[in-house]
């Protein structure tokens, strides 16, 4: 009987060994699958973290843009600027902050005009510019009197010349010193100018040559006249444009 039982015992032992091997292989496969799942979950978490950081940066940028858009310090006013010769009376708007005016003891703005045409307008403009804070010079003596040295000195020290460009501005007259000589000296000294265009076309060719239609200007045509005329209302945009021109120097 022993020889018959021995092969049966061997077969049973071999079967148990095979089952043990299969069980071990199964456990190894399960461990590999768990490692793959863990690695995949870690990769997914990393990708989610990256996406979250991108979204946070995008939200922060949008918030900063909205804050800049509504920041009061960036509020601006429109600056009138004359266009070219084809459309010289049109105005464009440029956003530029308006700064306070710092007054000086010396002449900052010199107003050049013809007494017979633009004195009232010049006096009204001087008043407005003085209220803003400028030191403004406007000669109070009639043309032909002893004004030459006073005018020359003030043109020399001023930072900006405002030309009240009326119809006969710059015309040669019998007076020893007039806007003709003033304009010649202003151009010669290359002084910064702001032209207030008070007519459609200058009468004098000398004036048209030195103040062509292509030059930047601000159109304003109030009722012209001498000292007896009613004081014209100075447009706010004219005062603002002169302030901006001065601050750009």
PDB file of C-alpha atoms in Angstrom:
ATOM      1  CA  UNK A   1       0.000   0.000   0.000  1.00  0.00           C
ATOM      2  CA  UNK A   2       2.835   2.430   0.678  1.00  0.00           C
ATOM      3  CA  UNK A   3       4.049   2.435  -2.922  1.00  0.00           C
ATOM      4  CA  UNK A   4       0.484   3.307  -4.076  1.00  0.00           C
ATOM      5  CA  UNK A   5       0.077   6.211  -1.576  1.00  0.00           C
ATOM      6  CA  UNK A   6       3.439   7.776  -2.429  1.00  0.00           C
ATOM      7  CA  UNK A   7       2.492   8.988  -5.955  1.00  0.00           C
ATOM      8  CA  UNK A   8      -0.806  10.348  -4.649  1.00  0.00           C
ATOM      9  CA  UNK A   9       1.016  12.286  -1.932  1.00  0.00           C
ATOM     10  CA  UNK A  10       3.421  13.747  -4.463  1.00  0.00           C
ATOM     11  CA  UNK A  11       0.589  14.858  -6.714  1.00  0.00           C
ATOM     12  CA  UNK A  12      -1.178  16.579  -3.788  1.00  0.00           C
ATOM     13  CA  UNK A  13       2.059  18.350  -2.740  1.00  0.00           C
ATOM     14  CA  UNK A  14       2.616  19.549  -6.334  1.00  0.00           C
ATOM     15  CA  UNK A  15      -0.931  20.897  -6.547  1.00  0.00           C
ATOM     16  CA  UNK A  16      -0.530  22.770  -3.252  1.00  0.00           C
ATOM     17  CA  UNK A  17       2.746  24.262  -4.542  1.00  0.00           C
ATOM     18  CA  UNK A  18       1.083  25.427  -7.756  1.00  0.00           C
ATOM     19  CA  UNK A  19      -1.740  27.053  -5.771  1.00  0.00           C
ATOM     20  CA  UNK A  20       0.794  28.805  -3.542  1.00  0.00           C
ATOM     21  CA  UNK A  21       2.647  30.134  -6.604  1.00  0.00           C
ATOM     22  CA  UNK A  22      -0.588  31.393  -8.193  1.00  0.00           C
ATOM     23  CA  UNK A  23      -1.603  33.106  -4.946  1.00  0.00           C
ATOM     24  CA  UNK A  24       1.756  34.847  -4.687  1.00  0.00           C
ATOM     25  CA  UNK A  25       1.554  36.036  -8.330  1.00  0.00           C
ATOM     26  CA  UNK A  26      -1.981  37.342  -7.686  1.00  0.00           C
ATOM     27  CA  UNK A  27      -0.803  39.356  -4.691  1.00  0.00           C
ATOM     28  CA  UNK A  28       2.094  40.772  -6.704  1.00  0.00           C
ATOM     29  CA  UNK A  29      -0.318  41.881  -9.442  1.00  0.00           C
ATOM     30  CA  UNK A  30      -2.589  43.524  -6.861  1.00  0.00           C
ATOM     31  CA  UNK A  31       0.377  45.407  -5.377  1.00  0.00           C
ATOM     32  CA  UNK A  32       1.405  46.650  -8.841  1.00  0.00           C
ATOM     33  CA  UNK A  33      -2.128  47.869  -9.570  1.00  0.00           C
ATOM     34  CA  UNK A  34      -2.261  49.708  -6.239  1.00  0.00           C
ATOM     35  CA  UNK A  35       1.049  51.431  -7.029  1.00  0.00           C
ATOM     36  CA  UNK A  36      -0.270  52.521 -10.441  1.00  0.00           C
ATOM     37  CA  UNK A  37      -3.460  53.920  -8.861  1.00  0.00           C
ATOM     38  CA  UNK A  38      -1.473  55.824  -6.215  1.00  0.00           C
ATOM     39  CA  UNK A  39       0.897  57.247  -8.814  1.00  0.00           C
ATOM     40  CA  UNK A  40      -2.032  58.271 -11.015  1.00  0.00           C
ATOM     41  CA  UNK A  41      -3.795  59.978  -8.137  1.00  0.00           C
ATOM     42  CA  UNK A  42      -0.620  61.874  -7.245  1.00  0.00           C
ATOM     43  CA  UNK A  43      -0.211  63.034 -10.844  1.00  0.00           C
ATOM     44  CA  UNK A  44      -3.829  64.143 -10.973  1.00  0.00           C
ATOM     45  CA  UNK A  45      -3.455  66.063  -7.730  1.00  0.00           C
ATOM     46  CA  UNK A  46      -0.357  67.830  -9.071  1.00  0.00           C
ATOM     47  CA  UNK A  47      -2.170  68.804 -12.270  1.00  0.00           C
ATOM     48  CA  UNK A  48      -5.136  70.085 -10.256  1.00  0.00           C
ATOM     49  CA  UNK A  49      -2.759  72.152  -8.110  1.00  0.00           C
ATOM     50  CA  UNK A  50      -1.211  73.697 -11.234  1.00  0.00           C
ATOM     51  CA  UNK A  51      -4.632  74.558 -12.644  1.00  0.00           C
ATOM     52  CA  UNK A  52      -5.640  76.126  -9.318  1.00  0.00           C
ATOM     53  CA  UNK A  53      -2.510  78.327  -9.316  1.00  0.00           C
ATOM     54  CA  UNK A  54      -3.211  79.476 -12.893  1.00  0.00           C
ATOM     55  CA  UNK A  55      -6.804  80.382 -11.982  1.00  0.00           C
ATOM     56  CA  UNK A  56      -5.620  82.313  -8.913  1.00  0.00           C
ATOM     57  CA  UNK A  57      -3.117  84.318 -10.985  1.00  0.00           C
ATOM     58  CA  UNK A  58      -5.782  85.084 -13.593  1.00  0.00           C
ATOM     59  CA  UNK A  59      -8.244  86.249 -10.924  1.00  0.00           C
ATOM     60  CA  UNK A  60      -5.591  88.450  -9.320  1.00  0.00           C
ATOM     61  CA  UNK A  61      -4.726  90.083 -12.665  1.00  0.00           C
ATOM     62  CA  UNK A  62      -8.391  90.836 -13.398  1.00  0.00           C
ATOM     63  CA  UNK A  63      -8.809  92.359  -9.936  1.00  0.00           C
ATOM     64  CA  UNK A  64      -5.769  94.623 -10.435  1.00  0.00           C
ATOM     65  CA  UNK A  65      -7.085  95.787 -13.816  1.00  0.00           C
ATOM     66  CA  UNK A  66     -10.479  96.628 -12.336  1.00  0.00           C
ATOM     67  CA  UNK A  67      -8.836  98.575  -9.482  1.00  0.00           C
ATOM     68  CA  UNK A  68      -6.704 100.576 -11.942  1.00  0.00           C
ATOM     69  CA  UNK A  69      -9.767 101.272 -14.085  1.00  0.00           C
ATOM     70  CA  UNK A  70     -11.660 102.800 -11.167  1.00  0.00           C
ATOM     71  CA  UNK A  71      -8.687 104.460  -9.435  1.00  0.00           C
ATOM     72  CA  UNK A  72      -9.498 108.171  -8.815  1.00  0.00           C
ATOM     73  CA  UNK A  73      -5.867 109.194  -9.348  1.00  0.00           C
ATOM     74  CA  UNK A  74      -6.162 108.205 -12.983  1.00  0.00           C
ATOM     75  CA  UNK A  75      -9.133 110.442 -13.759  1.00  0.00           C
ATOM     76  CA  UNK A  76      -8.341 112.848 -16.573  1.00  0.00           C
ATOM     77  CA  UNK A  77      -9.769 115.798 -18.386  1.00  0.00           C
ATOM     78  CA  UNK A  78      -9.874 116.341 -22.130  1.00  0.00           C
ATOM     79  CA  UNK A  79      -7.278 118.561 -23.752  1.00  0.00           C
ATOM     80  CA  UNK A  80      -8.342 120.525 -26.836  1.00  0.00           C
ATOM     81  CA  UNK A  81      -5.701 120.447 -29.554  1.00  0.00           C
ATOM     82  CA  UNK A  82      -6.051 122.069 -32.935  1.00  0.00           C
ATOM     83  CA  UNK A  83      -5.894 119.772 -35.936  1.00  0.00           C
ATOM     84  CA  UNK A  84      -3.999 120.290 -39.182  1.00  0.00           C
ATOM     85  CA  UNK A  85      -4.594 122.923 -41.853  1.00  0.00           C
ATOM     86  CA  UNK A  86      -7.405 121.023 -43.582  1.00  0.00           C
ATOM     87  CA  UNK A  87      -9.543 121.003 -40.423  1.00  0.00           C
ATOM     88  CA  UNK A  88      -7.914 123.730 -38.346  1.00  0.00           C
ATOM     89  CA  UNK A  89     -11.028 124.489 -36.300  1.00  0.00           C
ATOM     90  CA  UNK A  90     -11.680 120.909 -35.197  1.00  0.00           C
ATOM     91  CA  UNK A  91     -10.645 119.795 -31.717  1.00  0.00           C
ATOM     92  CA  UNK A  92      -9.432 116.431 -30.523  1.00  0.00           C
ATOM     93  CA  UNK A  93      -9.459 115.142 -26.933  1.00  0.00           C
ATOM     94  CA  UNK A  94      -6.314 113.816 -25.321  1.00  0.00           C
ATOM     95  CA  UNK A  95      -6.396 112.428 -21.794  1.00  0.00           C
ATOM     96  CA  UNK A  96      -3.811 114.346 -19.740  1.00  0.00           C
ATOM     97  CA  UNK A  97      -3.941 115.054 -15.988  1.00  0.00           C
ATOM     98  CA  UNK A  98      -4.313 118.749 -15.107  1.00  0.00           C
ATOM     99  CA  UNK A  99      -1.727 119.815 -12.524  1.00  0.00           C
ATOM    100  CA  UNK A 100      -1.894 122.847 -10.171  1.00  0.00           C
ATOM    101  CA  UNK A 101      -0.212 126.048 -11.388  1.00  0.00           C
ATOM    102  CA  UNK A 102       2.828 127.243  -9.426  1.00  0.00           C
ATOM    103  CA  UNK A 103       2.954 131.036  -9.582  1.00  0.00           C
ATOM    104  CA  UNK A 104       6.267 132.796 -10.168  1.00  0.00           C
ATOM    105  CA  UNK A 105       7.468 136.293  -9.272  1.00  0.00           C
ATOM    106  CA  UNK A 106       8.483 136.871 -12.896  1.00  0.00           C
ATOM    107  CA  UNK A 107       6.204 136.909 -15.930  1.00  0.00           C
ATOM    108  CA  UNK A 108       5.037 133.435 -16.877  1.00  0.00           C
ATOM    109  CA  UNK A 109       2.596 134.316 -19.660  1.00  0.00           C
ATOM    110  CA  UNK A 110       2.814 137.277 -22.026  1.00  0.00           C
ATOM    111  CA  UNK A 111      -0.366 138.255 -23.872  1.00  0.00           C
ATOM    112  CA  UNK A 112       0.266 139.854 -27.248  1.00  0.00           C
ATOM    113  CA  UNK A 113      -2.653 141.680 -28.924  1.00  0.00           C
ATOM    114  CA  UNK A 114      -3.883 144.677 -30.886  1.00  0.00           C
ATOM    115  CA  UNK A 115      -5.536 147.200 -28.550  1.00  0.00           C
ATOM    116  CA  UNK A 116      -8.094 148.269 -31.132  1.00  0.00           C
ATOM    117  CA  UNK A 117      -9.332 144.723 -31.744  1.00  0.00           C
ATOM    118  CA  UNK A 118      -8.716 142.425 -28.802  1.00  0.00           C
ATOM    119  CA  UNK A 119      -8.087 144.465 -25.649  1.00  0.00           C
ATOM    120  CA  UNK A 120     -11.323 143.482 -23.903  1.00  0.00           C
ATOM    121  CA  UNK A 121     -10.823 139.808 -24.735  1.00  0.00           C
ATOM    122  CA  UNK A 122      -7.188 140.008 -23.622  1.00  0.00           C
ATOM    123  CA  UNK A 123      -8.117 141.615 -20.314  1.00  0.00           C
ATOM    124  CA  UNK A 124     -10.791 138.965 -19.669  1.00  0.00           C
ATOM    125  CA  UNK A 125      -8.319 136.183 -20.477  1.00  0.00           C
ATOM    126  CA  UNK A 126      -5.665 137.735 -18.234  1.00  0.00           C
ATOM    127  CA  UNK A 127      -8.150 137.801 -15.357  1.00  0.00           C
ATOM    128  CA  UNK A 128      -8.995 134.128 -15.789  1.00  0.00           C
ATOM    129  CA  UNK A 129      -5.348 133.063 -16.070  1.00  0.00           C
ATOM    130  CA  UNK A 130      -4.446 135.120 -12.998  1.00  0.00           C
ATOM    131  CA  UNK A 131      -7.225 133.381 -11.062  1.00  0.00           C
ATOM    132  CA  UNK A 132      -5.727 130.054 -12.057  1.00  0.00           C
ATOM    133  CA  UNK A 133      -2.417 131.180 -10.543  1.00  0.00           C
ATOM    134  CA  UNK A 134      -0.314 132.555 -13.399  1.00  0.00           C
ATOM    135  CA  UNK A 135       1.784 135.715 -13.382  1.00  0.00           C
ATOM    136  CA  UNK A 136       0.437 137.330 -16.572  1.00  0.00           C
ATOM    137  CA  UNK A 137       1.690 140.416 -18.394  1.00  0.00           C
ATOM    138  CA  UNK A 138      -0.620 142.489 -20.593  1.00  0.00           C
ATOM    139  CA  UNK A 139       0.649 145.896 -21.561  1.00  0.00           C
ATOM    140  CA  UNK A 140      -1.611 148.667 -20.259  1.00  0.00           C
ATOM    141  CA  UNK A 141      -0.192 151.423 -22.464  1.00  0.00           C
ATOM    142  CA  UNK A 142      -1.513 152.261 -25.910  1.00  0.00           C
ATOM    143  CA  UNK A 143       0.637 151.307 -28.904  1.00  0.00           C
ATOM    144  CA  UNK A 144       3.150 153.934 -29.946  1.00  0.00           C
ATOM    145  CA  UNK A 145       3.814 155.176 -26.409  1.00  0.00           C
ATOM    146  CA  UNK A 146       6.914 154.281 -24.409  1.00  0.00           C
ATOM    147  CA  UNK A 147       6.236 150.561 -24.239  1.00  0.00           C
ATOM    148  CA  UNK A 148       9.005 148.967 -26.261  1.00  0.00           C
ATOM    149  CA  UNK A 149      11.453 148.209 -23.428  1.00  0.00           C
ATOM    150  CA  UNK A 150       8.714 146.941 -21.113  1.00  0.00           C
ATOM    151  CA  UNK A 151       7.333 144.610 -23.784  1.00  0.00           C
ATOM    152  CA  UNK A 152      10.750 143.334 -24.843  1.00  0.00           C
ATOM    153  CA  UNK A 153      11.775 142.622 -21.246  1.00  0.00           C
ATOM    154  CA  UNK A 154       8.579 140.710 -20.502  1.00  0.00           C
ATOM    155  CA  UNK A 155       8.747 138.699 -23.713  1.00  0.00           C
ATOM    156  CA  UNK A 156      12.316 137.826 -22.818  1.00  0.00           C
ATOM    157  CA  UNK A 157      11.519 136.460 -19.339  1.00  0.00           C
ATOM    158  CA  UNK A 158       8.128 134.871 -20.043  1.00  0.00           C
ATOM    159  CA  UNK A 159       7.739 131.128 -20.513  1.00  0.00           C
ATOM    160  CA  UNK A 160       4.765 131.276 -22.886  1.00  0.00           C
ATOM    161  CA  UNK A 161       3.389 133.895 -25.285  1.00  0.00           C
ATOM    162  CA  UNK A 162      -0.368 133.890 -25.865  1.00  0.00           C
ATOM    163  CA  UNK A 163      -1.066 135.559 -29.205  1.00  0.00           C
ATOM    164  CA  UNK A 164      -4.554 137.024 -29.572  1.00  0.00           C
ATOM    165  CA  UNK A 165      -4.697 136.531 -33.322  1.00  0.00           C
ATOM    166  CA  UNK A 166      -7.229 139.109 -34.453  1.00  0.00           C
ATOM    167  CA  UNK A 167      -7.754 140.194 -38.070  1.00  0.00           C
ATOM    168  CA  UNK A 168      -4.956 142.791 -38.309  1.00  0.00           C
ATOM    169  CA  UNK A 169      -2.586 141.272 -35.754  1.00  0.00           C
ATOM    170  CA  UNK A 170       1.012 141.651 -36.932  1.00  0.00           C
ATOM    171  CA  UNK A 171       0.171 144.387 -39.412  1.00  0.00           C
ATOM    172  CA  UNK A 172       2.821 147.051 -39.953  1.00  0.00           C
ATOM    173  CA  UNK A 173       1.544 150.394 -38.647  1.00  0.00           C
ATOM    174  CA  UNK A 174       2.851 153.938 -38.267  1.00  0.00           C
ATOM    175  CA  UNK A 175       3.574 153.308 -34.594  1.00  0.00           C
ATOM    176  CA  UNK A 176       7.197 152.798 -33.604  1.00  0.00           C
ATOM    177  CA  UNK A 177       6.350 149.547 -31.865  1.00  0.00           C
ATOM    178  CA  UNK A 178       3.318 147.360 -32.545  1.00  0.00           C
ATOM    179  CA  UNK A 179       2.305 143.725 -32.850  1.00  0.00           C
ATOM    180  CA  UNK A 180       4.355 143.589 -36.056  1.00  0.00           C
ATOM    181  CA  UNK A 181       7.548 144.148 -34.079  1.00  0.00           C
ATOM    182  CA  UNK A 182       6.308 141.974 -31.224  1.00  0.00           C
ATOM    183  CA  UNK A 183       5.687 138.988 -33.505  1.00  0.00           C
ATOM    184  CA  UNK A 184       9.033 139.456 -35.193  1.00  0.00           C
ATOM    185  CA  UNK A 185      10.825 139.398 -31.820  1.00  0.00           C
ATOM    186  CA  UNK A 186       8.768 136.440 -30.530  1.00  0.00           C
ATOM    187  CA  UNK A 187       9.654 134.370 -33.615  1.00  0.00           C
ATOM    188  CA  UNK A 188      13.275 135.490 -33.483  1.00  0.00           C
ATOM    189  CA  UNK A 189      13.596 134.426 -29.834  1.00  0.00           C
ATOM    190  CA  UNK A 190      11.800 131.138 -30.565  1.00  0.00           C
ATOM    191  CA  UNK A 191       9.447 131.672 -27.639  1.00  0.00           C
ATOM    192  CA  UNK A 192       6.804 129.002 -27.070  1.00  0.00           C
ATOM    193  CA  UNK A 193       3.476 130.287 -28.411  1.00  0.00           C
ATOM    194  CA  UNK A 194      -0.200 129.594 -27.899  1.00  0.00           C
ATOM    195  CA  UNK A 195      -2.292 131.046 -30.716  1.00  0.00           C
ATOM    196  CA  UNK A 196      -5.856 132.142 -30.042  1.00  0.00           C
ATOM    197  CA  UNK A 197      -7.302 132.337 -33.573  1.00  0.00           C
ATOM    198  CA  UNK A 198      -9.812 135.214 -33.530  1.00  0.00           C
ATOM    199  CA  UNK A 199     -10.394 135.444 -37.285  1.00  0.00           C
ATOM    200  CA  UNK A 200     -10.674 133.174 -40.285  1.00  0.00           C
ATOM    201  CA  UNK A 201      -7.669 134.669 -42.112  1.00  0.00           C
ATOM    202  CA  UNK A 202      -5.033 137.167 -41.065  1.00  0.00           C
ATOM    203  CA  UNK A 203      -4.998 140.323 -43.152  1.00  0.00           C
ATOM    204  CA  UNK A 204      -1.215 140.804 -43.157  1.00  0.00           C
ATOM    205  CA  UNK A 205       0.908 138.445 -45.262  1.00  0.00           C
ATOM    206  CA  UNK A 206       3.682 138.815 -42.659  1.00  0.00           C
ATOM    207  CA  UNK A 207       1.342 137.357 -40.046  1.00  0.00           C
ATOM    208  CA  UNK A 208       0.154 134.539 -42.294  1.00  0.00           C
ATOM    209  CA  UNK A 209       3.791 133.640 -42.965  1.00  0.00           C
ATOM    210  CA  UNK A 210       4.728 133.462 -39.278  1.00  0.00           C
ATOM    211  CA  UNK A 211       1.401 132.042 -38.079  1.00  0.00           C
ATOM    212  CA  UNK A 212       0.308 129.682 -40.880  1.00  0.00           C
ATOM    213  CA  UNK A 213      -2.910 127.685 -40.792  1.00  0.00           C
ATOM    214  CA  UNK A 214      -0.905 124.552 -39.967  1.00  0.00           C
ATOM    215  CA  UNK A 215       0.158 125.907 -36.570  1.00  0.00           C
ATOM    216  CA  UNK A 216      -1.697 124.546 -33.536  1.00  0.00           C
ATOM    217  CA  UNK A 217      -4.294 127.018 -32.303  1.00  0.00           C
ATOM    218  CA  UNK A 218      -7.529 127.462 -30.369  1.00  0.00           C
ATOM    219  CA  UNK A 219     -10.388 129.210 -32.152  1.00  0.00           C
ATOM    220  CA  UNK A 220     -12.214 131.930 -30.217  1.00  0.00           C
ATOM    221  CA  UNK A 221     -14.058 134.807 -31.902  1.00  0.00           C
ATOM    222  CA  UNK A 222     -15.780 136.986 -29.302  1.00  0.00           C
ATOM    223  CA  UNK A 223     -17.092 140.455 -30.096  1.00  0.00           C
ATOM    224  CA  UNK A 224     -13.939 142.458 -30.805  1.00  0.00           C
ATOM    225  CA  UNK A 225     -13.359 145.998 -29.683  1.00  0.00           C
ATOM    226  CA  UNK A 226     -11.520 148.355 -27.396  1.00  0.00           C
ATOM    227  CA  UNK A 227     -11.827 149.233 -23.744  1.00  0.00           C
ATOM    228  CA  UNK A 228     -15.487 150.282 -24.005  1.00  0.00           C
ATOM    229  CA  UNK A 229     -16.653 146.832 -25.151  1.00  0.00           C
ATOM    230  CA  UNK A 230     -18.459 144.498 -22.836  1.00  0.00           C
ATOM    231  CA  UNK A 231     -16.160 141.970 -21.195  1.00  0.00           C
ATOM    232  CA  UNK A 232     -16.475 138.700 -23.130  1.00  0.00           C
ATOM    233  CA  UNK A 233     -16.851 135.362 -21.390  1.00  0.00           C
ATOM    234  CA  UNK A 234     -13.666 133.348 -21.699  1.00  0.00           C
ATOM    235  CA  UNK A 235     -14.369 129.685 -22.558  1.00  0.00           C
ATOM    236  CA  UNK A 236     -13.248 127.223 -19.901  1.00  0.00           C
ATOM    237  CA  UNK A 237     -11.670 124.946 -22.494  1.00  0.00           C
ATOM    238  CA  UNK A 238      -9.488 127.839 -23.695  1.00  0.00           C
ATOM    239  CA  UNK A 239      -8.132 128.440 -20.188  1.00  0.00           C
ATOM    240  CA  UNK A 240      -7.593 124.700 -19.732  1.00  0.00           C
ATOM    241  CA  UNK A 241      -5.766 124.416 -23.065  1.00  0.00           C
ATOM    242  CA  UNK A 242      -3.396 127.252 -22.119  1.00  0.00           C
ATOM    243  CA  UNK A 243      -2.692 125.627 -18.752  1.00  0.00           C
ATOM    244  CA  UNK A 244      -1.884 122.347 -20.456  1.00  0.00           C
ATOM    245  CA  UNK A 245       0.348 124.033 -23.009  1.00  0.00           C
ATOM    246  CA  UNK A 246       2.256 125.786 -20.218  1.00  0.00           C
ATOM    247  CA  UNK A 247       2.665 122.560 -18.230  1.00  0.00           C
ATOM    248  CA  UNK A 248       3.962 120.721 -21.283  1.00  0.00           C
ATOM    249  CA  UNK A 249       6.925 123.087 -21.664  1.00  0.00           C
TER     250      UNK A 249
END
